[in-house]
Short mmCIF file of C-alpha atoms in Angstrom, two decimals:
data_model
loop_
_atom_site.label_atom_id
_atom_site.label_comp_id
_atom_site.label_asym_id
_atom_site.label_seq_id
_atom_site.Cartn_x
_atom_site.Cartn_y
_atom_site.Cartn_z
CA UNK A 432 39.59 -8.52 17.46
CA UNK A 433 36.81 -6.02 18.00
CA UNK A 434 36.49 -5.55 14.08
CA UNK A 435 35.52 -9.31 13.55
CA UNK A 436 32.93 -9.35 16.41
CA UNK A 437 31.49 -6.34 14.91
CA UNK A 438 30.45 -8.44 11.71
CA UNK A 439 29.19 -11.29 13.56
CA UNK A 440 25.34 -11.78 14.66
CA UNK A 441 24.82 -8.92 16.95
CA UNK A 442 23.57 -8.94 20.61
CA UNK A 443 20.49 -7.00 20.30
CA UNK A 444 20.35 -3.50 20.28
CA UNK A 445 21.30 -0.41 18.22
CA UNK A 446 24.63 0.09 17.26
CA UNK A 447 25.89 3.21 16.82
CA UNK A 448 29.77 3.00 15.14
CA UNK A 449 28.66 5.19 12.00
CA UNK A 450 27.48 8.25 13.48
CA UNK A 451 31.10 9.87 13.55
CA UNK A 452 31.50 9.43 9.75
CA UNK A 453 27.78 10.12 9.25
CA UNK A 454 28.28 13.33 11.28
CA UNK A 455 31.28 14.32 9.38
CA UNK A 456 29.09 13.58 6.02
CA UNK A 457 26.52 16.52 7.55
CA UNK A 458 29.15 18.82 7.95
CA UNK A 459 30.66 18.62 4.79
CA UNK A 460 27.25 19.76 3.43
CA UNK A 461 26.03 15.75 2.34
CA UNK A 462 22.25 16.32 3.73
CA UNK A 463 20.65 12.94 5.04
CA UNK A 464 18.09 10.69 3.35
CA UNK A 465 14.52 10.62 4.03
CA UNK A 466 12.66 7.57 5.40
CA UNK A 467 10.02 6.01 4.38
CA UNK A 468 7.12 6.99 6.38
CA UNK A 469 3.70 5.89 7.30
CA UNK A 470 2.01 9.40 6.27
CA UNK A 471 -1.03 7.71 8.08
CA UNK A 472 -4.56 7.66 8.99
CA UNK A 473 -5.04 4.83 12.09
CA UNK A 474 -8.10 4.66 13.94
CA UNK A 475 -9.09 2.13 16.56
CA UNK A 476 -12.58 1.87 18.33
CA UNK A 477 -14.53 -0.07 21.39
CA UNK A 478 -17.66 -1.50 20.75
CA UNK A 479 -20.24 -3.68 22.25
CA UNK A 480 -17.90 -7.00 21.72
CA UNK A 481 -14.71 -5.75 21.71
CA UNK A 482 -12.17 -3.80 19.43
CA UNK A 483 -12.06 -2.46 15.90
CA UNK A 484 -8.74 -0.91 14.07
CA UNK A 485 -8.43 0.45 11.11
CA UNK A 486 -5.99 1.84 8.82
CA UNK A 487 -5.41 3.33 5.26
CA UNK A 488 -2.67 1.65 3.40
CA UNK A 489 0.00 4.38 1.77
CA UNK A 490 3.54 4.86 1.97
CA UNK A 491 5.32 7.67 1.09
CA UNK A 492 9.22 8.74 0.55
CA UNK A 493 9.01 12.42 1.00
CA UNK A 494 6.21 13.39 -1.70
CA UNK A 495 6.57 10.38 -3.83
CA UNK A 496 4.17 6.91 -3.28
CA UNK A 497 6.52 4.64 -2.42
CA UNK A 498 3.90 1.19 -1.42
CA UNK A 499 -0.07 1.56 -2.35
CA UNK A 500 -0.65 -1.30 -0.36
CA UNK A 501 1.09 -1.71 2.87
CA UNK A 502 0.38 -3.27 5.72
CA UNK A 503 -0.08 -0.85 8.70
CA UNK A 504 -1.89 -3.10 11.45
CA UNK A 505 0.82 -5.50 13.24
CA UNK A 506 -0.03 -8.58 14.93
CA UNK A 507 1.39 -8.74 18.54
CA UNK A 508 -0.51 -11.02 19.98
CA UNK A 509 -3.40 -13.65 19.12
CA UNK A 510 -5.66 -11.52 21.01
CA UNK A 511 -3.94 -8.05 20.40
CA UNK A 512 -3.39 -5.89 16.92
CA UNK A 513 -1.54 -2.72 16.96
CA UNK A 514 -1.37 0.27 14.07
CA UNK A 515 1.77 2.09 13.37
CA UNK A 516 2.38 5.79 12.45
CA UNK A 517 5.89 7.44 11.81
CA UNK A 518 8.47 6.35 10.74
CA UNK A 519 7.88 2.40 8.97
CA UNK A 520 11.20 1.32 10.09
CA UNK A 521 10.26 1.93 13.72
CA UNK A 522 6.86 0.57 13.62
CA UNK A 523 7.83 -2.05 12.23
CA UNK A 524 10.85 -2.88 14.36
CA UNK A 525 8.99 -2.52 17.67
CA UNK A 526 5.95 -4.32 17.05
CA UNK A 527 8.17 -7.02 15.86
CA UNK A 528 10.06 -6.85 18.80
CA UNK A 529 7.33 -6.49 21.33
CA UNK A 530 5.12 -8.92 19.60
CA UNK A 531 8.23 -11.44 20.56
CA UNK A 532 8.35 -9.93 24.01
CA UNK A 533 4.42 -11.14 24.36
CA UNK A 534 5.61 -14.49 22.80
CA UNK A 535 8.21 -15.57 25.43
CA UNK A 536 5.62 -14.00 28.29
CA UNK A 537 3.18 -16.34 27.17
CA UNK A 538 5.23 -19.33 27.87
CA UNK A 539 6.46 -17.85 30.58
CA UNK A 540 3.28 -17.42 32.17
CA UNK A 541 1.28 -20.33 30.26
CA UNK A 542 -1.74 -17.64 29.88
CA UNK A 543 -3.55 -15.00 27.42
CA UNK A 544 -1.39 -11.89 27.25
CA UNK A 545 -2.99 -8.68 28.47
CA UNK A 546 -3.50 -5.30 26.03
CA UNK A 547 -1.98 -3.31 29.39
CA UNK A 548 1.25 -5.32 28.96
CA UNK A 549 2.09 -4.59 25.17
CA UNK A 550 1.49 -1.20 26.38
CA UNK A 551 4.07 -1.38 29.04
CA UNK A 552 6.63 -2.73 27.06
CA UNK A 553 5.71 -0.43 24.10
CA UNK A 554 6.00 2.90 26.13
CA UNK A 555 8.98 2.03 28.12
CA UNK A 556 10.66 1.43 24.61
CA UNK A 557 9.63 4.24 23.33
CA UNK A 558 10.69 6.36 26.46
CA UNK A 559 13.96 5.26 26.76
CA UNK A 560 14.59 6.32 23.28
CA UNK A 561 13.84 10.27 24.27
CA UNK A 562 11.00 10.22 20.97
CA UNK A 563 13.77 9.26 18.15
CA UNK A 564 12.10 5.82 17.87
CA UNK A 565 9.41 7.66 15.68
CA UNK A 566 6.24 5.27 16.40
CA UNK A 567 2.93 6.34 17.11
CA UNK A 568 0.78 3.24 17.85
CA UNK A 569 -3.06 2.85 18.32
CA UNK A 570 -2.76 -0.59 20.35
CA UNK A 571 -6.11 -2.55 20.53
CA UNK A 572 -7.08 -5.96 22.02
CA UNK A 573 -9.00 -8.33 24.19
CA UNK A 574 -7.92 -10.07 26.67
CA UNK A 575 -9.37 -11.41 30.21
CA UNK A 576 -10.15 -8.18 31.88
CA UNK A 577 -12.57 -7.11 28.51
CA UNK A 578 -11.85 -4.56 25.20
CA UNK A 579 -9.11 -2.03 25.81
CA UNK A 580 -7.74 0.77 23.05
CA UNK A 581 -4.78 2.78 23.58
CA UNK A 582 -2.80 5.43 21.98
CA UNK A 583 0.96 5.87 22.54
CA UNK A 584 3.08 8.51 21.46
CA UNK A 585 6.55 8.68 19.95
CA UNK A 586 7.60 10.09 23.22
CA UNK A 587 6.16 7.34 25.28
CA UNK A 588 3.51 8.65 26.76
CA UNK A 589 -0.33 6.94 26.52
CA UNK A 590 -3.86 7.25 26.39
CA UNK A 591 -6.83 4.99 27.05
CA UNK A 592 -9.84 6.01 24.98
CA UNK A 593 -13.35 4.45 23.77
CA UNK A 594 -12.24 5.51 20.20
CA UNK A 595 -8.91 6.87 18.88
CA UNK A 596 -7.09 8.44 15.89
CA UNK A 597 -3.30 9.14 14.77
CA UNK A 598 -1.24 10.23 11.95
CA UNK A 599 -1.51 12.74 9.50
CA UNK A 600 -5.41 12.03 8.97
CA UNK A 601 -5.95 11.90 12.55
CA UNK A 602 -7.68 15.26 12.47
CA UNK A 603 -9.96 13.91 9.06
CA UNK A 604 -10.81 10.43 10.98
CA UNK A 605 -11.52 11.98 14.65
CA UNK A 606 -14.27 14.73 13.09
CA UNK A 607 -15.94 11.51 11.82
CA UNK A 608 -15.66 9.54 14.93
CA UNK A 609 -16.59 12.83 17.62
CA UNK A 610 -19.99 12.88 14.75
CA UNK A 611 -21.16 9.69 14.94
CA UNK A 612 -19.09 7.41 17.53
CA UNK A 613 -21.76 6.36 20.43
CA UNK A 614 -21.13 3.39 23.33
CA UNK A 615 -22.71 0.01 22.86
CA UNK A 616 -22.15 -0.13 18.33
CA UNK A 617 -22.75 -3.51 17.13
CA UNK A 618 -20.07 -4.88 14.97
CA UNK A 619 -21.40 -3.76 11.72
CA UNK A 620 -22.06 -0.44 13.00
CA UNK A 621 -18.65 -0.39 13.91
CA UNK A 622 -16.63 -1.68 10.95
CA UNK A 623 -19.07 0.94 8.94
CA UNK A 624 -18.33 3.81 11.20
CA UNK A 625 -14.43 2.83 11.46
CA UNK A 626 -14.09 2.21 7.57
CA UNK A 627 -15.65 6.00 6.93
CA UNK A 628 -13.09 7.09 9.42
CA UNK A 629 -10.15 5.92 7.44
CA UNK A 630 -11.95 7.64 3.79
CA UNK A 631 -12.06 10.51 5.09
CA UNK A 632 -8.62 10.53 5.87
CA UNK A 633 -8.07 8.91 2.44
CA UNK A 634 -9.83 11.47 0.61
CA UNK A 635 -9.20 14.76 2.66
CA UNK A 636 -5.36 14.13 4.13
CA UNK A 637 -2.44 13.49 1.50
CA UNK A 638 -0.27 11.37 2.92
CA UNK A 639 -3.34 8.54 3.49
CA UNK A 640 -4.30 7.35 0.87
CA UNK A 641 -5.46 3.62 -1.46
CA UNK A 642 -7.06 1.21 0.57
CA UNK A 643 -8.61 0.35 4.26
CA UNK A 644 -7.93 -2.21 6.29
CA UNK A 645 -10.18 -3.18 8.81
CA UNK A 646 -9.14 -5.58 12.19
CA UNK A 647 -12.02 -6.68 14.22
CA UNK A 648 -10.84 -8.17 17.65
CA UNK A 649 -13.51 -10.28 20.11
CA UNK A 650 -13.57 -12.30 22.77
CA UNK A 651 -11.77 -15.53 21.60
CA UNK A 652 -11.76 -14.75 17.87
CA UNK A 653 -10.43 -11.95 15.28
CA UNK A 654 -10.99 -10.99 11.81
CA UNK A 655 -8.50 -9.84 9.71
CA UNK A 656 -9.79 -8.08 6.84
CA UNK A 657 -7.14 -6.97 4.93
CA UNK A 658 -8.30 -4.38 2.15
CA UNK A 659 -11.34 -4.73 3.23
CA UNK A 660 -12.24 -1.52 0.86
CA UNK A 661 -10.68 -0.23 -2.51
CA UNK A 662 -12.26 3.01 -2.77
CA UNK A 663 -9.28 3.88 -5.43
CA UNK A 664 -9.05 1.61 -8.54
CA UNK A 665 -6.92 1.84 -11.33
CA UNK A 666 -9.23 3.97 -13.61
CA UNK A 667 -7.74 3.09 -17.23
CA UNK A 668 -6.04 0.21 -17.87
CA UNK A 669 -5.29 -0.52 -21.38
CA UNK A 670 -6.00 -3.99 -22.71
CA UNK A 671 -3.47 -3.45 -25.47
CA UNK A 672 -0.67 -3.01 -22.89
CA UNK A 673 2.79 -1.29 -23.83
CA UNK A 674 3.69 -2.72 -27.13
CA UNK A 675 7.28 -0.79 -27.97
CA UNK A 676 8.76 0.23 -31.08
CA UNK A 677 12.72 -0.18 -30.89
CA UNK A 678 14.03 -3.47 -28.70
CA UNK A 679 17.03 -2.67 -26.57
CA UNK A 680 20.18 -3.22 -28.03
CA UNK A 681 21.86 -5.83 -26.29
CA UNK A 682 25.70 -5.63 -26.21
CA UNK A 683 26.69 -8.74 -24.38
CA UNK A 684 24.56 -12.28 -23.35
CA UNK A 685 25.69 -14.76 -20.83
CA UNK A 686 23.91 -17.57 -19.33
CA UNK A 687 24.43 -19.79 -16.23
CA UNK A 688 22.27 -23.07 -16.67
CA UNK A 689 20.85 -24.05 -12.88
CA UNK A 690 21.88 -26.86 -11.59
CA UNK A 691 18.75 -29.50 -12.26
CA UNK A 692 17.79 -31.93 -10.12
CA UNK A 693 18.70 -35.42 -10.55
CA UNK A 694 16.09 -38.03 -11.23
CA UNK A 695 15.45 -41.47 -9.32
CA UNK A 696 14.40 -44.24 -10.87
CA UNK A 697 12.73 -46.28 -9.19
CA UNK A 698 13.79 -50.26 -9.93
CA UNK A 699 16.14 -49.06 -12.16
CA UNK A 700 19.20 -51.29 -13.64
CA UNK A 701 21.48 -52.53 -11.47
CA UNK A 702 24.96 -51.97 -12.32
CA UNK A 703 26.91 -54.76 -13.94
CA UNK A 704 29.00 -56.36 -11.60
CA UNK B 693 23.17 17.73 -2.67
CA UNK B 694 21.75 14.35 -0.70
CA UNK B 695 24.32 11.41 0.12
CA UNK B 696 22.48 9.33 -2.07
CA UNK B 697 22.97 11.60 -5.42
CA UNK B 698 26.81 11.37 -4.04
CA UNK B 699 27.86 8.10 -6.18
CA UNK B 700 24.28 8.07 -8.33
CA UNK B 701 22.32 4.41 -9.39
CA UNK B 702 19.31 3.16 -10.87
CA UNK B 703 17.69 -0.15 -9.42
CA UNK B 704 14.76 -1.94 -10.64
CA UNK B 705 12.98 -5.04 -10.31
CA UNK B 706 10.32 -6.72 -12.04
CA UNK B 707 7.66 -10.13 -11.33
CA UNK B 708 6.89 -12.24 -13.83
CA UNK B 709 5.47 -15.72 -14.64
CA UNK B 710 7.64 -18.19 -12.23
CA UNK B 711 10.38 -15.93 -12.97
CA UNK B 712 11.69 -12.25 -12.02
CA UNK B 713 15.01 -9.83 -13.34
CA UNK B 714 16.63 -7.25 -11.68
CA UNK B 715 18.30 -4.57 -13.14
CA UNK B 716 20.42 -1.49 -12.26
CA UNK B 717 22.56 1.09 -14.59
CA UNK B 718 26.23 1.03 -14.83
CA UNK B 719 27.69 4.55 -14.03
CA UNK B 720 29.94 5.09 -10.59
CA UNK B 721 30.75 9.09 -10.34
CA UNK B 722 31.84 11.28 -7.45
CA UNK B 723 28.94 14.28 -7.63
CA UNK B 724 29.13 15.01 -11.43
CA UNK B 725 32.50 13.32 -12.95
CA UNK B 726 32.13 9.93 -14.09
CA UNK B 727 34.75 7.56 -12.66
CA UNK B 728 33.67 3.70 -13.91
CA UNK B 729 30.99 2.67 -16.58
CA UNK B 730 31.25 -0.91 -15.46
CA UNK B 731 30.22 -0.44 -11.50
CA UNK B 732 28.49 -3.37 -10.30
CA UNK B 733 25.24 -2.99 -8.35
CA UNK B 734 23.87 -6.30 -8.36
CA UNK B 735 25.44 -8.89 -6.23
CA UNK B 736 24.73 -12.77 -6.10
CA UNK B 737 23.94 -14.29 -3.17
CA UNK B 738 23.45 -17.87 -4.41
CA UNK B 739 21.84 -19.24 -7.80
CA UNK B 740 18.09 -17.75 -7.25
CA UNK B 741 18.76 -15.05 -5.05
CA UNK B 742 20.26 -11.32 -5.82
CA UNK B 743 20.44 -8.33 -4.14
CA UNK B 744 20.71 -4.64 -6.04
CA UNK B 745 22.38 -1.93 -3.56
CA UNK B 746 21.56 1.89 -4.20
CA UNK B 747 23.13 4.54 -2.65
CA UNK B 748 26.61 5.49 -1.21
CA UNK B 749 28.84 3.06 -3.42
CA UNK B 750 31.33 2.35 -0.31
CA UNK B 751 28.03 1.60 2.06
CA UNK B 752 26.93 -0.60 -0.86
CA UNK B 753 30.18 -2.42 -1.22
CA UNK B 754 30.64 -2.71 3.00
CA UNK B 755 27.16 -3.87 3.38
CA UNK B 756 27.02 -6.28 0.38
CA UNK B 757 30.53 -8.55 2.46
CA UNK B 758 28.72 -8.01 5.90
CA UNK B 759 25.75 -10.01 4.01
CA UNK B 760 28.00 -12.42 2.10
CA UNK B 761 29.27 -13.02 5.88
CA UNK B 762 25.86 -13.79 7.28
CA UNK B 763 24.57 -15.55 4.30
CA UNK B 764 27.85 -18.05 4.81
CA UNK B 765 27.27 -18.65 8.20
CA UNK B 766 23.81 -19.11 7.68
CA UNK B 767 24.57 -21.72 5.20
CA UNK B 768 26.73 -23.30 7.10
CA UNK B 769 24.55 -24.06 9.80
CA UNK B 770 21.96 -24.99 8.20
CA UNK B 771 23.36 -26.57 5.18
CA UNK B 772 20.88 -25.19 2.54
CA UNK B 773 20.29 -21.82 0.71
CA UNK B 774 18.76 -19.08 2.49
CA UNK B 775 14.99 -18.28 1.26
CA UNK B 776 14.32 -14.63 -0.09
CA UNK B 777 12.05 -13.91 2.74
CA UNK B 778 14.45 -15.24 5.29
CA UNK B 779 17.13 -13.28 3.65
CA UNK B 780 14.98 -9.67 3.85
CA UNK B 781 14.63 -10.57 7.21
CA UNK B 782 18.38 -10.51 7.49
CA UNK B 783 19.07 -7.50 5.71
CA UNK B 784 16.46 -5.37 7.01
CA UNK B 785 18.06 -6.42 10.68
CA UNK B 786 21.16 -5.42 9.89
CA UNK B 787 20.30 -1.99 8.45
CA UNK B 788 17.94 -1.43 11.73
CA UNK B 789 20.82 -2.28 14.11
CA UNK B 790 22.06 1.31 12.53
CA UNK B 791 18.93 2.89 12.38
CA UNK B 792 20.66 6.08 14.22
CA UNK B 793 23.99 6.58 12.28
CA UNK B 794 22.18 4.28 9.25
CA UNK B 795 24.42 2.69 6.09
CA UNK B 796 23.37 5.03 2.71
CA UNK B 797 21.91 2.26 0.68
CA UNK B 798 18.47 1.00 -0.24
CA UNK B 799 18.71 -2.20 -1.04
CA UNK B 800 16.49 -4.31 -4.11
CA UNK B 801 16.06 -8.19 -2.93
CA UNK B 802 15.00 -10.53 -5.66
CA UNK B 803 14.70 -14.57 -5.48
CA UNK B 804 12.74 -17.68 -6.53
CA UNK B 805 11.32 -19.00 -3.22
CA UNK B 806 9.76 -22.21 -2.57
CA UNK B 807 8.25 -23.64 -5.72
CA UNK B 808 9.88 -21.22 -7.45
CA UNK B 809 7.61 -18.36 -6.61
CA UNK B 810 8.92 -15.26 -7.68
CA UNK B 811 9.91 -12.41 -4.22
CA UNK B 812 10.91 -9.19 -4.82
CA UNK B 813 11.35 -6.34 -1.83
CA UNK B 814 13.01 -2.92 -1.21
CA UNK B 815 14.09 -1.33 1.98
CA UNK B 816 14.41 2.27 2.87
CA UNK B 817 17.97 3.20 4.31
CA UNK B 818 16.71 1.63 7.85
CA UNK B 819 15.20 -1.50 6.65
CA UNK B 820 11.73 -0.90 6.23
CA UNK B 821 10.76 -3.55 4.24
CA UNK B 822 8.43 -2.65 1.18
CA UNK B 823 7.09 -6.37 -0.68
CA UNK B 824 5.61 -5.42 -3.78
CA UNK B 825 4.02 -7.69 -6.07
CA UNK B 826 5.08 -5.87 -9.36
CA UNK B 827 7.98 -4.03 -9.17
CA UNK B 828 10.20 -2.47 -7.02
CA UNK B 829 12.57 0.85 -7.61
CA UNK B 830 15.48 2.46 -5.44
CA UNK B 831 18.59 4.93 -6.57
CA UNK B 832 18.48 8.93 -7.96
CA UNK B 833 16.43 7.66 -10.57
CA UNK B 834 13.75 6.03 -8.59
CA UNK B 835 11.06 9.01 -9.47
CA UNK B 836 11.26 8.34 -13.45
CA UNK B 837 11.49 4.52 -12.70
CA UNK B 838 8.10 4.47 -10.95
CA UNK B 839 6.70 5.81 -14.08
CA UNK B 840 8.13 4.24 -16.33
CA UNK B 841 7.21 0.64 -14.20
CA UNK B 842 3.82 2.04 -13.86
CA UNK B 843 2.77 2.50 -17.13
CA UNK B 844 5.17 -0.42 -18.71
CA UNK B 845 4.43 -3.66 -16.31
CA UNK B 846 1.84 -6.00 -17.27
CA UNK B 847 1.07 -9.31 -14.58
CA UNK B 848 2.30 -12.79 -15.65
CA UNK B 849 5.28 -11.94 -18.55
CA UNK B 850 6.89 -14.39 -19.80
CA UNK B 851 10.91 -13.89 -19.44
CA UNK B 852 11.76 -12.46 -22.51
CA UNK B 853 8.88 -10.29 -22.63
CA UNK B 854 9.89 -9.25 -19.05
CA UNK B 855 13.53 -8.80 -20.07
CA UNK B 856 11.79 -5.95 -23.20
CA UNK B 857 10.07 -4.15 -20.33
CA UNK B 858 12.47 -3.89 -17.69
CA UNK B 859 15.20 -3.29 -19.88
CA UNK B 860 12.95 -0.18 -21.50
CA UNK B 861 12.00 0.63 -18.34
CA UNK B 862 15.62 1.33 -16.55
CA UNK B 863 16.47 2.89 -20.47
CA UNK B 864 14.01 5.36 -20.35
CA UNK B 865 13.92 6.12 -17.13
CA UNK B 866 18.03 6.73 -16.71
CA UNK B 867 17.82 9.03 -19.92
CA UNK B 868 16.07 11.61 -17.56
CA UNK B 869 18.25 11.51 -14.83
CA UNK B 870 22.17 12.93 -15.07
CA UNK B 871 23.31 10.60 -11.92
CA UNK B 872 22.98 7.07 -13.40
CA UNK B 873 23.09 5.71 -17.27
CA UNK B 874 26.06 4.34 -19.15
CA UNK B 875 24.31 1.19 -20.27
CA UNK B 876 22.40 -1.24 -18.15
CA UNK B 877 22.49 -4.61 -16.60
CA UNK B 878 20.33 -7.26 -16.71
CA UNK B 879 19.63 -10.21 -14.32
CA UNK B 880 16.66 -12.57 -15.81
CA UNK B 881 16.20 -15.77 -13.15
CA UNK B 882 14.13 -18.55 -14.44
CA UNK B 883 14.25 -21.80 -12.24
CA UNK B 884 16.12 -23.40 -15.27
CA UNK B 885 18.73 -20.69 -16.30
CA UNK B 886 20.20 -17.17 -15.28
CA UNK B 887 20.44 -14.69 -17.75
CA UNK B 888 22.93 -11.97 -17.58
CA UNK B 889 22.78 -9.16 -20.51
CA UNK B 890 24.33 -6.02 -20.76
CA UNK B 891 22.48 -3.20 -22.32
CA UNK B 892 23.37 -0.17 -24.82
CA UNK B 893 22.56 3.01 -23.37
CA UNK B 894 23.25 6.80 -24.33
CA UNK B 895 27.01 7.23 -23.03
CA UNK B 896 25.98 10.74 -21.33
#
């Protein structure tokens, strides 16, 4: 009985029925994977109008580039954008999962959600998880009550800042931002200021790396701008391509035609009685 | 020695013009004996979608039914195939439900979605989703196979040109790597036809 429920659609939740063998795996000398990780540089800042996040766009697998382009900035809410460090599973996962959270709040309550409660529900996630939920979040938005960036750890715990870096680049992007961050930017100030943030964590930090993306958040209105810089092109590309001398030798073909679909005529003979 | 260089594989694949293939190598071994030359690695779900399954061969076989499962009942209730995206949804789901005593696999997803628009994705072992729009790698052979991809892929192929480079690719790239080899398999999906080959590799 309990092995057939375990295979149908679960209830929510981790499950946690393959940590004995897994554990057993460890012992026997079997060392685990490694995840795929954000290596990171996320920044987020308030200016005059309202919010700006930004974020480089590598993954990496241990040393090796595993995506040149990801996506780091999650949507949660029309009016709220959140960047993920860590572990990409877990960003991923909670935003998701949050971002839903908002969803069924908003019908709930029939208004705009508020930055302060995707921060509630973020932190008290990440809390009950003791830190193994590796996510650390630079949560940004606009909502009723004005601008509002915060930072929250893996652990759970959270800052409110004017302007805010995490990830491996943190260090890279915050020298940049304690230089030249002042109150009151206007939005171009700000884009500039937040897009020199993430280079420098491109350029000077290893695990950042390929493009920015930028997120500008107002009153009423945001602006996506998804590789919004490519400060690292391809630099040779042969025209020529690969041409190759030998062909692989192919030992056995088989092919399965598709199905096509079937044709209607329209006014098309009637069948003969 | 890592769980994943327990059974060895080699999964790749590739975009091309209204059309993708997927391909992995054929050995199964237990650390450094060869036991099959014949394991499968790529699984059909339906007609235009496949999933590739690195990793532990007994996570990869587990996983693949707990899919076949969902992908049933999914088709069930809604009496129509599952899109590609839909279905990385899925798997990526399932894998996070385990993300603290996780299945060993990475899985490759690869489908025609609507109008026949090529998808390919990989996952990490907890189902963070990677969409690429060139090529995708997983398996003990995944460091050679980014080179190999990188250098080899060209946008828009046609199939057969796409079957030469992937098929190179996963050759070349297996050669260097003691874990996987003993020929290859190739999946070419077209909206008209699937093509299934099976390739002649070094037997080492």
């Amino acid at each position: 009985m309990s092995r057939f429920e375990e295979s149908a659609p679960a209830r929510g939740g981790f499950s946690y029925d393959l940590c004995k063998r897994n554990e057993m795996l460890m012992q026997k000398g079997l060392k685990p994977s490694s995840y795929l990780k954000t290596g990171t540089t996320i920044v987020g800042l308030v200016f005059q109008d309202g919010v700006i996040l930004g974020a480089d766009t590598r993954a990496t697998e241990g040393p090796i580039v595993a995506d040149k382009n990801c996506e780091k900035i999650h949507y949660m809410a029309p009016n709220i954008y959140c960047c993920g460090a860590g572990t990409a599973a877990d960003t991923e996962a909670v935003t998701d999962m949050v971002s839903s959270q908002l969803k069924l709040h908003r019908f709930h309550t029939g208004r705009e959600s508020r930055v302060v409660t995707a921060l509630t529900l973020l932190k008290s996630h990440l809390f009950s998880y003791q830190g193994h939920v590796s996510a650390a979040l630079v949560l940004g938005g606009v909502d009723v009550t004005g601008p509002h960036l915060h930072t929250i750890y893996p652990h759970g715990s959270t800052d409110t800042l004017p302007f805010a870096t995490m990830g491996s680049g943190s260090l890279a992007a915050m020298a940049i931002f304690e230089s030249k961050y002042r109150e009151g930017l206007t939005r171009d100030e700000g884009v500039k200021l937040v897009a020199e943030a993430i280079c420098s964590g491109i350029f000077n930090d290893l695990g950042s790396g390929s493009n920015v993306d930028v997120c500008v958040i107002t009153k009423g209105k945001r602006e996506y701008l998804r590789n919004y810089m490519l400060p690292n092109p391809r630099t040779y590309v042969s025209e020529k391509g690969y041409s190759f001398s030998k062909k692989t030798e192919v030992l056995l073909t088989k092919i399965t035609p598709l199905r096509e679909l079937v044709e209607v005529i329209e006014g098309g003979d009637a069948m003969e009685e | 020695m890592s769980i994943f260089e327990y059974n060895g594989s080699a999964l790749v694949a590739m975009v091309g013009k209204n059309c993708f293939a997927i391909a992995s190598d054929r050995r199964l071994g237990v650390q450094l004996q060869t036991i099959a030359t014949d394991f499968q690695k790529i699984y059909r779900i339906h007609n235009k979608l496949f999933i590739g399954l690195a990793g532990l061969a007994t996570d990869a076989q587990t996983l693949y039914q707990r899919l076949v499962f969902r992908n049933k009942l999914y088709h069930l209730r809604e009496e129509r195939d599952m899109k590609p995206e839909t279905f990385a949804s899925l798997v990526s789901a399932v894998l996070y439900e385990k993300r603290f005593g996780p299945y060993f696999c990475q899985p490759v997803i690869a489908g025609l979605g609507d109008d026949d628009k090529p998808f390919i994705c990989t996952m990490d072992s907890i189902g963070a989703k990677e969409l690429a729009k060139d090529f995708v790698v997983a398996g003990t052979a995944s460091e050679s196979l980014y080179g190999a991809c990188e250098s080899m892929f060209k946008p828009d192929m046609e199939a057969e040109e796409l079957f030469e480079t992937i098929s190179q690719a996963l050759i070349s790239a297996v050669d260097r790597d003691c874990l996987s080899g003993w020929g290859g398999h190739v999946y070419l999906v077209t909206p008209t036809e699937v093509t299934e080959r099976i390739l002649k590799g070094r037997m080492d």
